[in-house]
Short mmCIF file of C-alpha atoms in Angstrom, two decimals:
data_model
loop_
_atom_site.label_atom_id
_atom_site.label_comp_id
_atom_site.label_asym_id
_atom_site.label_seq_id
_atom_site.Cartn_x
_atom_site.Cartn_y
_atom_site.Cartn_z
CA MET A 1 -34.85 -9.89 10.25
CA VAL A 2 -31.69 -10.50 8.22
CA THR A 3 -33.45 -9.84 4.93
CA ARG A 4 -34.13 -6.28 6.12
CA LEU A 5 -30.37 -5.75 6.01
CA SER A 6 -29.90 -7.47 2.68
CA PRO A 7 -32.62 -8.86 0.42
CA ASN A 8 -29.98 -11.19 -1.05
CA ALA A 9 -28.99 -12.71 2.30
CA LYS A 10 -28.70 -16.49 2.26
CA ARG A 11 -29.02 -18.71 5.31
CA VAL A 12 -26.14 -21.16 5.10
CA TYR A 13 -27.26 -23.33 7.99
CA HIS A 14 -29.52 -23.53 11.03
CA LEU A 15 -28.52 -25.98 13.73
CA SER A 16 -29.50 -26.12 17.43
CA GLY A 17 -30.50 -22.47 17.54
CA THR A 18 -27.37 -21.32 15.71
CA GLN A 19 -27.73 -19.72 12.30
CA LYS A 20 -25.20 -18.59 9.74
CA PHE A 21 -25.98 -16.14 6.96
CA GLU A 22 -24.05 -14.88 3.95
CA LEU A 23 -24.67 -11.25 3.03
CA PRO A 24 -23.21 -9.38 0.07
CA LYS A 25 -20.79 -6.74 1.37
CA HIS A 26 -22.00 -4.09 -1.02
CA GLU A 27 -25.52 -4.26 0.47
CA VAL A 28 -24.66 -4.05 4.17
CA LYS A 29 -23.16 -1.46 6.49
CA ILE A 30 -21.46 -2.83 9.60
CA ALA A 31 -23.13 -0.19 11.76
CA ASP A 32 -26.54 -1.44 10.58
CA VAL A 33 -25.64 -5.00 11.61
CA PHE A 34 -24.68 -3.85 15.10
CA GLN A 35 -27.89 -1.84 15.42
CA LEU A 36 -30.03 -4.77 14.28
CA VAL A 37 -28.40 -7.10 16.82
CA GLU A 38 -28.83 -4.58 19.64
CA ASN A 39 -32.50 -4.17 18.76
CA ALA A 40 -32.98 -7.94 18.52
CA LYS A 41 -31.58 -8.39 22.05
CA ASN A 42 -34.70 -6.62 23.32
CA ASN A 43 -36.96 -9.19 21.66
CA PHE A 44 -35.18 -12.49 22.33
CA PRO A 45 -32.02 -13.82 23.96
CA ILE A 46 -28.83 -13.62 21.93
CA TYR A 47 -25.99 -15.45 23.65
CA ALA A 48 -23.29 -14.91 21.06
CA TRP A 49 -22.93 -13.48 17.59
CA GLY A 50 -20.18 -12.54 15.23
CA MET A 51 -19.21 -11.34 11.79
CA ALA A 52 -16.44 -12.63 9.59
CA ASP A 53 -15.05 -11.89 6.20
CA THR A 54 -14.97 -14.70 3.66
CA THR A 55 -11.95 -16.93 4.15
CA LEU A 56 -9.91 -18.52 1.40
CA GLU A 57 -11.24 -21.88 2.61
CA ASP A 58 -14.84 -20.65 2.14
CA VAL A 59 -14.04 -19.59 -1.42
CA PHE A 60 -12.34 -22.91 -2.21
CA ILE A 61 -15.26 -24.95 -0.86
CA LYS A 62 -17.79 -22.91 -2.82
CA VAL A 63 -15.79 -23.17 -6.06
CA ALA A 64 -15.20 -26.90 -5.58
CA SER A 65 -18.87 -27.64 -4.87
CA THR A 66 -19.98 -25.56 -7.85
CA ALA A 67 -17.53 -27.38 -10.10
CA GLN A 68 -18.69 -30.75 -8.77
CA SER A 69 -22.36 -29.83 -9.44
CA PHE A 70 -21.43 -28.70 -12.94
CA ASN A 71 -19.59 -31.95 -13.67
CA GLU A 72 -22.50 -34.06 -12.43
CA ALA A 73 -25.06 -32.29 -14.63
#
C-alpha cells in the first residue's frame, strides 16, 4: 500500500500492529496520503495515524549510525 505512494518508501519498524515508514518528500503529495488512508479505512481498522517531518534528532541518529557503521567496516 505505501509503495504505491512512493516506490522508495522504507519501513522503519513494525511493532504490535504499529508501523512507521519513511517516504521521500519529493515523491509524495500530502493529499495522496490522506486519500490512501481514507481508502484503507474501508478495508481494515485504522485506530490512529499521523505524519511528521524529519526532526533534528532523526537526522542526528541517522548520521551517527551511518558514521558508526562506516567506522566498523
